[in-house]
Amino acid sequence: MAADQNRLKYTLSEDQIPAQWYNLAADLPEPPPPPLHPGTLQPIGPEALAPLFPMALIGQEVSQERDIPIPDAVRDIYRLWRPTPLYRARRLERFLDTPARIYYKYEGVSPAGSHKPNTAVAQAYYNKEEGITRIATETGAGQWGSALALAGSLFGLEVDVYMVRVSYDQKPYRRALMESYGARCVASPSAETAAGRRILAEHPDSTGSLGIAISEAVEMAAKRDDTHYALGSVLNHVLLHQTVIGEEALAQLGQTGDYPDVVVGCTGGGSNFAGIAFPFIGAMQRGGRKVRVVACEPAACPSLTRGEYAYDFGDTGHLTPLVKMHTLGSEFIPPGFHAGGLRYHGMAPMVSHLLHLGLIEAVAYHQVECFKAGVDFARVEGVLPAPEANHAVKGAIDEALKAKEAGEASVILFNLCGHGHFDMQAYADYFAGRLTDQSYAEADLQAALAHLPKVA
Amino acid sequence: MAADQNRLKYTLSEDQIPAQWYNLAADLPEPPPPPLHPGTLQPIGPEALAPLFPMALIGQEVSQERDIPIPDAVRDIYRLWRPTPLYRARRLERFLDTPARIYYKYEGVSPAGSHKPNTAVAQAYYNKEEGITRIATETGAGQWGSALALAGSLFGLEVDVYMVRVSYDQKPYRRALMESYGARCVASPSAETAAGRRILAEHPDSTGSLGIAISEAVEMAAKRDDTHYALGSVLNHVLLHQTVIGEEALAQLGQTGDYPDVVVGCTGGGSNFAGIAFPFIGAMQRGGRKVRVVACEPAACPSLTRGEYAYDFGDTGHLTPLVKMHTLGSEFIPPGFHAGGLRYHGMAPMVSHLLHLGLIEAVAYHQVECFKAGVDFARVEGVLPAPEANHAVKGAIDEALKAKEAGEASVILFNLCGHGHFDMQAYADYFAGRLTDQSYAEADLQAALAHLPKVA
């Protein structure tokens, strides 16, 4: 076996974990539009966020510094699973009979099984440093709640997770994982908050929504001095923390002699996509090699390909600041599909800004074709991807087939953001033929877009 | 951060995957007693196993060669997840406030989440080489079935998994994983085999048993020329394939400057225990450092600590050869507990032989204390172990506390054979207080032992 000729895994030692997160804001021709106060519609200052977030994170949210040092205590925890491996998907290449060279970064080796702990650990650290003892958050499918529970456990913080009632009932295993890490998991709407009680009074059988759960977590954070709020995607500082993925991938690709022609990631709120893509976009902006960057989103919740680029609320309860983003409208309810992490009406402002600037492309896929791609991948590469990650697998396979058509030995890099071991009901449904492609009604989308807030 | 002083992970590159499996038989003072034909009670020759296994595996079963080369095609697949990391459990050491240095080898990074693919891949390879196109096997909880399904997928073999009916119904997610890898999963007893039909005629609502499922898989393999049988533990060749775990650990410990005073593994059939322990026992036998080796088994199914060392059948249907092993009797039915991989009435003959020779120790733990150990581990080290692995965690923690008591800086190595992401119902039960320690009735054990076959 000629190991080097035929290498599958490109690894780094733990002292090669990046020392800095990469802040793309430093390398853009123009900054993204600022967030606005929901009442005054004026740009908000850092002080408006102080009840919810530690100042260090608020500083990162607006920083123009290119390199943000990763605290030693955060790198210390990262070492439990980082650096994650970069794989050359040689068996997938042979399966597709493509001249393309396909690489993937695998984030499923984290204890929570996804990329989410990269930011959960950082957020827990900064909160702990500021004397906070408890973090409140929301979770839908449970990936984020599990990651923050893990981080809270490692830093000795209490974590309260408001979990959308329907998921709380349907996904007891995610709840059990959060409880394994010592978090308290509360079905939302709950009687613990005014927001929850208001909903329960009107709808005692409410199955909840991410919007309600956000309101509950924000309320708890706002009213308790010892408690802050944490978000698992969308915000600049969250995307920033995920750039360890792309920074490591750059170093690992350095071992291969290859550089990507195209970088592919799936997008829900945008954080894993940002993690793999931003360092490559930044390198290009600083005069490095041109790289195409493709965001793969669900056709049932297509904020980048069908949404408007407009100021909108981050939540359905309209408590958050307004941010300019590609949005389907905060009232848009996507049809049911099996990629809970991609069911968000908006897109991270920074990712939206990149699409607006023409620095990235976006493509929407239906779920059945994504599950087929994920199963094909598992049967040759071994890892069964999370349903969210299947969108990136599908995107990478499409790029590899285009390269085959063109007879070009393109280099493709994608992020495999998590494994599917907590999503087996979706696969069971897929194999039983119970999974169909879901479409929203165009009229519902137009109605939601018609209710976008009016900003001059 | 002084990385070297404080290192957590000891890694190897993929060209450092061992080139040989280690065969402990070469280094023992006396060989284990031979298997006997179930009819004649005479030692059986290789030809008796030929309808079920490829000759290469039968040869490994009886080999006295110390080093068995790992075929390039098997090492090629191992590279998808091997070498697995060796961790220094520094956070666990601090949590226990112990002077002991605790290391663990983590096998949960395989695509199936456990150590089982180490042998599944090898078995699939040798069957493929012999022209076999289909493998039949049984599975209880589903770990082994998933691993063989993965291996079949990677080598292009059909895999038929006879899954105990009660697990088939209760663990649809394991079944979905097997189907993701293209295996056919059949509830056992089934109408596909004479053995299954016989049971169904008498007990149409039978929930099945591992014994019945073995009979079905063996029957299919025996009657079809294109089909062989595969077993996930117990047999010598299976234990042999798992020695990549201990061989890698030896190389990784070489980076630390430490050598274990004690090696700990959990035991069901014995394969992951053998994988971590045999290379260290062999080194000791060849004049190397003395090492204590501790097998941790469930108190509800305690073959090593409460069984007899006697010839017995491997299955409840009494189709298999008789092997000399620590056994609770093939009719022993353990009470229900949450570590499906440890619910076997016997123990691998080679592991039993080691206990007989005084080269290993055994200890039995109840399940609640094991779950507590697993949760403590997860909250400091991140990974949530499989319920089986919790027995090894408990054993390692006990050794670390003994070292604390004695004020000794012992070096402890244990095998963390898999993650618990497919076992969250067990954790949900644990947190809900629904998990209690299960004991068998002593009378039932004595009755089962009274029925051991009479061998001169």
mmCIF file of N, CA, C and O in Angstrom, chain A residues 94-174:
data_model
loop_
_atom_site.group_PDB
_atom_site.id
_atom_site.type_symbol
_atom_site.label_atom_id
_atom_site.label_comp_id
_atom_site.label_asym_id
_atom_site.label_seq_id
_atom_site.Cartn_x
_atom_site.Cartn_y
_atom_site.Cartn_z
ATOM 1 N N ARG A 94 -14.333 7.198 -6.875
ATOM 2 C CA ARG A 94 -14.403 6.009 -7.737
ATOM 3 C C ARG A 94 -15.854 5.640 -8.024
ATOM 4 O O ARG A 94 -16.209 5.286 -9.141
ATOM 5 N N PHE A 95 -16.694 5.755 -6.989
ATOM 6 C CA PHE A 95 -18.118 5.434 -7.152
ATOM 7 C C PHE A 95 -18.747 6.334 -8.220
ATOM 8 O O PHE A 95 -19.554 5.884 -9.040
ATOM 9 N N LEU A 96 -18.360 7.611 -8.219
ATOM 10 C CA LEU A 96 -18.923 8.564 -9.181
ATOM 11 C C LEU A 96 -18.176 8.529 -10.510
ATOM 12 O O LEU A 96 -18.625 9.133 -11.479
ATOM 13 N N ASP A 97 -17.030 7.856 -10.519
ATOM 14 C CA ASP A 97 -16.175 7.792 -11.702
ATOM 15 C C ASP A 97 -15.867 9.205 -12.217
ATOM 16 O O ASP A 97 -16.039 9.510 -13.389
ATOM 17 N N THR A 98 -15.454 10.041 -11.285
ATOM 18 C CA THR A 98 -15.205 11.443 -11.615
ATOM 19 C C THR A 98 -13.714 11.755 -11.559
ATOM 20 O O THR A 98 -13.001 11.182 -10.730
ATOM 21 N N PRO A 99 -13.245 12.626 -12.440
ATOM 22 C CA PRO A 99 -11.848 13.070 -12.329
ATOM 23 C C PRO A 99 -11.649 14.071 -11.190
ATOM 24 O O PRO A 99 -10.517 14.429 -10.866
ATOM 25 N N ALA A 100 -12.754 14.528 -10.576
ATOM 26 C CA ALA A 100 -12.640 15.506 -9.483
ATOM 27 C C ALA A 100 -11.967 14.868 -8.280
ATOM 28 O O ALA A 100 -12.057 13.666 -8.062
ATOM 29 N N ARG A 101 -11.298 15.700 -7.517
ATOM 30 C CA ARG A 101 -10.747 15.245 -6.237
ATOM 31 C C ARG A 101 -11.604 15.873 -5.143
ATOM 32 O O ARG A 101 -11.694 17.094 -5.042
ATOM 33 N N ILE A 102 -12.230 15.003 -4.342
ATOM 34 C CA ILE A 102 -13.217 15.452 -3.353
ATOM 35 C C ILE A 102 -12.629 15.323 -1.955
ATOM 36 O O ILE A 102 -12.166 14.252 -1.563
ATOM 37 N N TYR A 103 -12.655 16.415 -1.215
ATOM 38 C CA TYR A 103 -12.217 16.399 0.185
ATOM 39 C C TYR A 103 -13.400 16.760 1.081
ATOM 40 O O TYR A 103 -14.249 17.556 0.685
ATOM 41 N N TYR A 104 -13.430 16.169 2.255
ATOM 42 C CA TYR A 104 -14.434 16.642 3.216
ATOM 43 C C TYR A 104 -13.840 16.731 4.615
ATOM 44 O O TYR A 104 -13.017 15.937 5.029
ATOM 45 N N LYS A 105 -14.270 17.772 5.287
ATOM 46 C CA LYS A 105 -13.897 17.986 6.684
ATOM 47 C C LYS A 105 -14.997 17.352 7.514
ATOM 48 O O LYS A 105 -16.181 17.611 7.290
ATOM 49 N N TYR A 106 -14.619 16.523 8.501
ATOM 50 C CA TYR A 106 -15.629 15.774 9.247
ATOM 51 C C TYR A 106 -15.744 16.272 10.688
ATOM 52 O O TYR A 106 -14.885 16.006 11.521
ATOM 53 N N GLU A 107 -16.845 16.968 10.965
ATOM 54 C CA GLU A 107 -17.075 17.544 12.294
ATOM 55 C C GLU A 107 -17.864 16.617 13.222
ATOM 56 O O GLU A 107 -18.113 16.975 14.387
ATOM 57 N N GLY A 108 -18.270 15.447 12.714
ATOM 58 C CA GLY A 108 -19.064 14.529 13.534
ATOM 59 C C GLY A 108 -18.283 13.846 14.643
ATOM 60 O O GLY A 108 -18.872 13.138 15.463
ATOM 61 N N VAL A 109 -16.966 14.057 14.698
ATOM 62 C CA VAL A 109 -16.173 13.430 15.767
ATOM 63 C C VAL A 109 -16.313 14.150 17.105
ATOM 64 O O VAL A 109 -15.805 13.662 18.118
ATOM 65 N N SER A 110 -16.997 15.274 17.151
ATOM 66 C CA SER A 110 -17.190 15.942 18.451
ATOM 67 C C SER A 110 -18.106 15.095 19.322
ATOM 68 O O SER A 110 -18.898 14.304 18.807
ATOM 69 N N PRO A 111 -18.019 15.246 20.652
ATOM 70 C CA PRO A 111 -18.856 14.415 21.530
ATOM 71 C C PRO A 111 -20.352 14.580 21.280
ATOM 72 O O PRO A 111 -21.118 13.665 21.541
ATOM 73 N N ALA A 112 -20.776 15.734 20.759
ATOM 74 C CA ALA A 112 -22.190 15.931 20.470
ATOM 75 C C ALA A 112 -22.526 15.505 19.045
ATOM 76 O O ALA A 112 -23.690 15.500 18.660
ATOM 77 N N GLY A 113 -21.523 15.162 18.256
ATOM 78 C CA GLY A 113 -21.757 14.621 16.916
ATOM 79 C C GLY A 113 -21.895 15.638 15.809
ATOM 80 O O GLY A 113 -22.243 15.277 14.687
ATOM 81 N N SER A 114 -21.633 16.929 16.095
ATOM 82 C CA SER A 114 -21.741 17.962 15.068
ATOM 83 C C SER A 114 -20.727 19.061 15.328
ATOM 84 O O SER A 114 -19.970 19.021 16.303
ATOM 85 N N HIS A 115 -20.757 20.079 14.462
ATOM 86 C CA HIS A 115 -19.867 21.233 14.593
ATOM 87 C C HIS A 115 -20.290 22.188 15.711
ATOM 88 O O HIS A 115 -19.529 23.085 16.076
ATOM 89 N N LYS A 116 -21.493 22.053 16.223
ATOM 90 C CA LYS A 116 -22.034 23.048 17.149
ATOM 91 C C LYS A 116 -21.162 23.308 18.392
ATOM 92 O O LYS A 116 -21.119 24.444 18.886
ATOM 93 N N PRO A 117 -20.487 22.300 18.939
ATOM 94 C CA PRO A 117 -19.663 22.607 20.125
ATOM 95 C C PRO A 117 -18.551 23.630 19.884
ATOM 96 O O PRO A 117 -18.067 24.228 20.849
ATOM 97 N N ASN A 118 -18.152 23.852 18.626
ATOM 98 C CA ASN A 118 -17.094 24.837 18.386
ATOM 99 C C ASN A 118 -17.450 26.206 18.959
ATOM 100 O O ASN A 118 -16.598 26.896 19.524
ATOM 101 N N THR A 119 -18.705 26.595 18.802
ATOM 102 C CA THR A 119 -19.118 27.888 19.363
ATOM 103 C C THR A 119 -19.694 27.737 20.771
ATOM 104 O O THR A 119 -19.543 28.639 21.607
ATOM 105 N N ALA A 120 -20.311 26.602 21.063
ATOM 106 C CA ALA A 120 -20.888 26.410 22.409
ATOM 107 C C ALA A 120 -19.797 26.541 23.469
ATOM 108 O O ALA A 120 -19.999 27.189 24.511
ATOM 109 N N VAL A 121 -18.642 25.933 23.199
ATOM 110 C CA VAL A 121 -17.540 25.985 24.163
ATOM 111 C C VAL A 121 -17.043 27.420 24.326
ATOM 112 O O VAL A 121 -16.803 27.883 25.454
ATOM 113 N N ALA A 122 -16.923 28.134 23.220
ATOM 114 C CA ALA A 122 -16.458 29.519 23.304
ATOM 115 C C ALA A 122 -17.464 30.382 24.071
ATOM 116 O O ALA A 122 -17.089 31.188 24.936
ATOM 117 N N GLN A 123 -18.741 30.211 23.766
ATOM 118 C CA GLN A 123 -19.755 31.022 24.443
ATOM 119 C C GLN A 123 -19.802 30.704 25.939
ATOM 120 O O GLN A 123 -19.948 31.602 26.770
ATOM 121 N N ALA A 124 -19.687 29.429 26.276
ATOM 122 C CA ALA A 124 -19.680 29.062 27.702
ATOM 123 C C ALA A 124 -18.480 29.701 28.397
ATOM 124 O O ALA A 124 -18.599 30.242 29.505
ATOM 125 N N TYR A 125 -17.339 29.668 27.749
ATOM 126 C CA TYR A 125 -16.131 30.235 28.352
ATOM 127 C C TYR A 125 -16.299 31.727 28.662
ATOM 128 O O TYR A 125 -16.034 32.179 29.783
ATOM 129 N N TYR A 126 -16.739 32.508 27.667
ATOM 130 C CA TYR A 126 -16.832 33.953 27.883
ATOM 131 C C TYR A 126 -17.891 34.295 28.926
ATOM 132 O O TYR A 126 -17.751 35.269 29.672
ATOM 133 N N ASN A 127 -18.964 33.533 28.955
ATOM 134 C CA ASN A 127 -19.968 33.756 29.995
ATOM 135 C C ASN A 127 -19.413 33.456 31.378
ATOM 136 O O ASN A 127 -19.624 34.220 32.330
ATOM 137 N N LYS A 128 -18.705 32.350 31.476
ATOM 138 C CA LYS A 128 -18.085 31.990 32.753
ATOM 139 C C LYS A 128 -17.126 33.087 33.218
ATOM 140 O O LYS A 128 -17.124 33.488 34.395
ATOM 141 N N GLU A 129 -16.320 33.591 32.284
ATOM 142 C CA GLU A 129 -15.361 34.651 32.599
ATOM 143 C C GLU A 129 -16.047 35.902 33.130
ATOM 144 O O GLU A 129 -15.480 36.638 33.934
ATOM 145 N N GLU A 130 -17.265 36.152 32.665
ATOM 146 C CA GLU A 130 -17.989 37.353 33.094
ATOM 147 C C GLU A 130 -18.810 37.097 34.357
ATOM 148 O O GLU A 130 -19.605 37.951 34.767
ATOM 149 N N GLY A 131 -18.634 35.936 34.978
ATOM 150 C CA GLY A 131 -19.304 35.664 36.236
ATOM 151 C C GLY A 131 -20.702 35.099 36.114
ATOM 152 O O GLY A 131 -21.413 34.947 37.112
ATOM 153 N N ILE A 132 -21.095 34.837 34.902
ATOM 154 C CA ILE A 132 -22.417 34.228 34.665
ATOM 155 C C ILE A 132 -22.391 32.776 35.138
ATOM 156 O O ILE A 132 -21.381 32.090 34.983
ATOM 157 N N THR A 133 -23.491 32.312 35.735
ATOM 158 C CA THR A 133 -23.517 30.923 36.216
ATOM 159 C C THR A 133 -24.535 30.061 35.473
ATOM 160 O O THR A 133 -24.574 28.863 35.666
ATOM 161 N N ARG A 134 -25.354 30.697 34.640
ATOM 162 C CA ARG A 134 -26.399 29.939 33.953
ATOM 163 C C ARG A 134 -26.613 30.515 32.547
ATOM 164 O O ARG A 134 -26.575 31.735 32.364
ATOM 165 N N ILE A 135 -26.831 29.629 31.596
ATOM 166 C CA ILE A 135 -27.142 30.060 30.236
ATOM 167 C C ILE A 135 -28.483 29.469 29.851
ATOM 168 O O ILE A 135 -28.743 28.286 30.085
ATOM 169 N N ALA A 136 -29.334 30.309 29.257
ATOM 170 C CA ALA A 136 -30.619 29.842 28.738
ATOM 171 C C ALA A 136 -30.554 29.857 27.222
ATOM 172 O O ALA A 136 -29.985 30.775 26.618
ATOM 173 N N THR A 137 -31.113 28.846 26.623
ATOM 174 C CA THR A 137 -31.144 28.806 25.165
ATOM 175 C C THR A 137 -32.376 28.046 24.720
ATOM 176 O O THR A 137 -33.093 27.454 25.530
ATOM 177 N N GLU A 138 -32.587 28.073 23.396
ATOM 178 C CA GLU A 138 -33.677 27.284 22.826
ATOM 179 C C GLU A 138 -33.062 26.206 21.953
ATOM 180 O O GLU A 138 -31.921 26.306 21.534
ATOM 181 N N THR A 139 -33.827 25.161 21.688
ATOM 182 C CA THR A 139 -33.379 24.197 20.692
ATOM 183 C C THR A 139 -34.600 23.639 19.988
ATOM 184 O O THR A 139 -35.680 23.524 20.581
ATOM 185 N N GLY A 140 -34.405 23.345 18.697
ATOM 186 C CA GLY A 140 -35.483 22.734 17.929
ATOM 187 C C GLY A 140 -35.225 21.241 17.895
ATOM 188 O O GLY A 140 -35.644 20.494 18.777
ATOM 189 N N ALA A 141 -34.481 20.796 16.905
ATOM 190 C CA ALA A 141 -34.187 19.369 16.771
ATOM 191 C C ALA A 141 -33.287 18.865 17.898
ATOM 192 O O ALA A 141 -33.298 17.687 18.222
ATOM 193 N N GLY A 142 -32.479 19.736 18.480
ATOM 194 C CA GLY A 142 -31.697 19.330 19.631
ATOM 195 C C GLY A 142 -30.185 19.364 19.473
ATOM 196 O O GLY A 142 -29.453 19.189 20.446
ATOM 197 N N GLN A 143 -29.696 19.589 18.249
ATOM 198 C CA GLN A 143 -28.241 19.635 18.042
ATOM 199 C C GLN A 143 -27.606 20.737 18.888
ATOM 200 O O GLN A 143 -26.598 20.526 19.544
ATOM 201 N N TRP A 144 -28.189 21.928 18.825
ATOM 202 C CA TRP A 144 -27.609 23.055 19.539
ATOM 203 C C TRP A 144 -27.735 22.874 21.046
ATOM 204 O O TRP A 144 -26.783 23.121 21.803
ATOM 205 N N GLY A 145 -28.904 22.438 21.492
ATOM 206 C CA GLY A 145 -29.084 22.222 22.926
ATOM 207 C C GLY A 145 -28.070 21.227 23.477
ATOM 208 O O GLY A 145 -27.498 21.427 24.559
ATOM 209 N N SER A 146 -27.808 20.153 22.734
ATOM 210 C CA SER A 146 -26.827 19.158 23.188
ATOM 211 C C SER A 146 -25.435 19.759 23.266
ATOM 212 O O SER A 146 -24.672 19.467 24.193
ATOM 213 N N ALA A 147 -25.103 20.566 22.269
ATOM 214 C CA ALA A 147 -23.760 21.146 22.237
ATOM 215 C C ALA A 147 -23.562 22.114 23.405
ATOM 216 O O ALA A 147 -22.513 22.110 24.060
ATOM 217 N N LEU A 148 -24.581 22.941 23.684
ATOM 218 C CA LEU A 148 -24.438 23.889 24.792
ATOM 219 C C LEU A 148 -24.457 23.150 26.131
ATOM 220 O O LEU A 148 -23.756 23.547 27.069
ATOM 221 N N ALA A 149 -25.234 22.074 26.227
ATOM 222 C CA ALA A 149 -25.227 21.260 27.451
ATOM 223 C C ALA A 149 -23.826 20.710 27.703
ATOM 224 O O ALA A 149 -23.305 20.767 28.828
ATOM 225 N N LEU A 150 -23.204 20.177 26.661
ATOM 226 C CA LEU A 150 -21.831 19.675 26.768
ATOM 227 C C LEU A 150 -20.889 20.778 27.251
ATOM 228 O O LEU A 150 -20.114 20.596 28.200
ATOM 229 N N ALA A 151 -20.981 21.947 26.611
ATOM 230 C CA ALA A 151 -20.080 23.049 26.963
ATOM 231 C C ALA A 151 -20.315 23.505 28.401
ATOM 232 O O ALA A 151 -19.363 23.792 29.140
ATOM 233 N N GLY A 152 -21.588 23.579 28.798
ATOM 234 C CA GLY A 152 -21.895 23.972 30.172
ATOM 235 C C GLY A 152 -21.294 22.989 31.167
ATOM 236 O O GLY A 152 -20.720 23.379 32.193
ATOM 237 N N SER A 153 -21.394 21.715 30.849
ATOM 238 C CA SER A 153 -20.832 20.687 31.715
ATOM 239 C C SER A 153 -19.314 20.852 31.853
ATOM 240 O O SER A 153 -18.752 20.754 32.947
ATOM 241 N N LEU A 154 -18.653 21.140 30.748
ATOM 242 C CA LEU A 154 -17.188 21.236 30.774
ATOM 243 C C LEU A 154 -16.701 22.479 31.515
ATOM 244 O O LEU A 154 -15.582 22.506 32.027
ATOM 245 N N PHE A 155 -17.544 23.538 31.552
ATOM 246 C CA PHE A 155 -17.150 24.754 32.258
ATOM 247 C C PHE A 155 -17.885 24.949 33.586
ATOM 248 O O PHE A 155 -17.735 25.982 34.222
ATOM 249 N N GLY A 156 -18.705 23.984 33.978
ATOM 250 C CA GLY A 156 -19.395 24.100 35.250
ATOM 251 C C GLY A 156 -20.472 25.170 35.273
ATOM 252 O O GLY A 156 -20.669 25.847 36.285
ATOM 253 N N LEU A 157 -21.173 25.349 34.156
ATOM 254 C CA LEU A 157 -22.289 26.294 34.092
ATOM 255 C C LEU A 157 -23.601 25.522 34.037
ATOM 256 O O LEU A 157 -23.676 24.463 33.419
ATOM 257 N N GLU A 158 -24.635 26.081 34.660
ATOM 258 C CA GLU A 158 -25.960 25.505 34.473
ATOM 259 C C GLU A 158 -26.490 25.890 33.101
ATOM 260 O O GLU A 158 -26.264 27.017 32.636
ATOM 261 N N VAL A 159 -27.191 24.977 32.481
ATOM 262 C CA VAL A 159 -27.766 25.245 31.164
ATOM 263 C C VAL A 159 -29.246 24.879 31.179
ATOM 264 O O VAL A 159 -29.601 23.763 31.562
ATOM 265 N N ASP A 160 -30.087 25.850 30.815
ATOM 266 C CA ASP A 160 -31.530 25.611 30.683
ATOM 267 C C ASP A 160 -31.882 25.661 29.205
ATOM 268 O O ASP A 160 -31.686 26.694 28.548
ATOM 269 N N VAL A 161 -32.393 24.568 28.711
ATOM 270 C CA VAL A 161 -32.724 24.493 27.288
ATOM 271 C C VAL A 161 -34.237 24.460 27.122
ATOM 272 O O VAL A 161 -34.901 23.535 27.604
ATOM 273 N N TYR A 162 -34.779 25.469 26.461
ATOM 274 C CA TYR A 162 -36.205 25.486 26.120
ATOM 275 C C TYR A 162 -36.354 24.778 24.783
ATOM 276 O O TYR A 162 -35.909 25.286 23.759
ATOM 277 N N MET A 163 -36.928 23.588 24.856
ATOM 278 C CA MET A 163 -37.010 22.736 23.665
ATOM 279 C C MET A 163 -38.437 22.742 23.139
ATOM 280 O O MET A 163 -39.385 22.464 23.886
ATOM 281 N N VAL A 164 -38.566 23.052 21.861
ATOM 282 C CA VAL A 164 -39.875 23.111 21.219
ATOM 283 C C VAL A 164 -40.669 21.846 21.578
ATOM 284 O O VAL A 164 -40.182 20.736 21.415
ATOM 285 N N ARG A 165 -41.857 22.014 22.117
ATOM 286 C CA ARG A 165 -42.656 20.919 22.672
ATOM 287 C C ARG A 165 -42.741 19.704 21.738
ATOM 288 O O ARG A 165 -42.564 18.561 22.163
ATOM 289 N N VAL A 166 -42.963 19.953 20.460
ATOM 290 C CA VAL A 166 -43.145 18.823 19.548
ATOM 291 C C VAL A 166 -41.855 18.002 19.458
ATOM 292 O O VAL A 166 -41.888 16.770 19.424
ATOM 293 N N SER A 167 -40.708 18.680 19.473
ATOM 294 C CA SER A 167 -39.440 17.951 19.466
ATOM 295 C C SER A 167 -39.186 17.273 20.813
ATOM 296 O O SER A 167 -38.655 16.163 20.877
ATOM 297 N N TYR A 168 -39.536 17.979 21.884
ATOM 298 C CA TYR A 168 -39.378 17.430 23.239
ATOM 299 C C TYR A 168 -40.097 16.092 23.348
ATOM 300 O O TYR A 168 -39.566 15.128 23.909
ATOM 301 N N ASP A 169 -41.295 16.030 22.749
ATOM 302 C CA ASP A 169 -42.069 14.793 22.812
ATOM 303 C C ASP A 169 -41.564 13.750 21.815
ATOM 304 O O ASP A 169 -41.537 12.565 22.103
ATOM 305 N N GLN A 170 -41.148 14.218 20.628
ATOM 306 C CA GLN A 170 -40.776 13.272 19.571
ATOM 307 C C GLN A 170 -39.324 12.819 19.665
ATOM 308 O O GLN A 170 -38.957 11.812 19.075
ATOM 309 N N LYS A 171 -38.469 13.609 20.307
ATOM 310 C CA LYS A 171 -37.038 13.293 20.322
ATOM 311 C C LYS A 171 -36.519 13.144 21.744
ATOM 312 O O LYS A 171 -35.639 13.896 22.177
ATOM 313 N N PRO A 172 -37.043 12.153 22.476
ATOM 314 C CA PRO A 172 -36.597 11.984 23.865
ATOM 315 C C PRO A 172 -35.105 11.665 23.965
ATOM 316 O O PRO A 172 -34.496 11.888 25.003
ATOM 317 N N TYR A 173 -34.507 11.166 22.876
ATOM 318 C CA TYR A 173 -33.095 10.788 22.954
ATOM 319 C C TYR A 173 -32.197 12.017 22.972
ATOM 320 O O TYR A 173 -31.142 12.033 23.607
ATOM 321 N N ARG A 174 -32.615 13.057 22.249
ATOM 322 C CA ARG A 174 -31.855 14.306 22.303
ATOM 323 C C ARG A 174 -31.929 14.905 23.708
ATOM 324 O O ARG A 174 -30.954 15.398 24.241
#
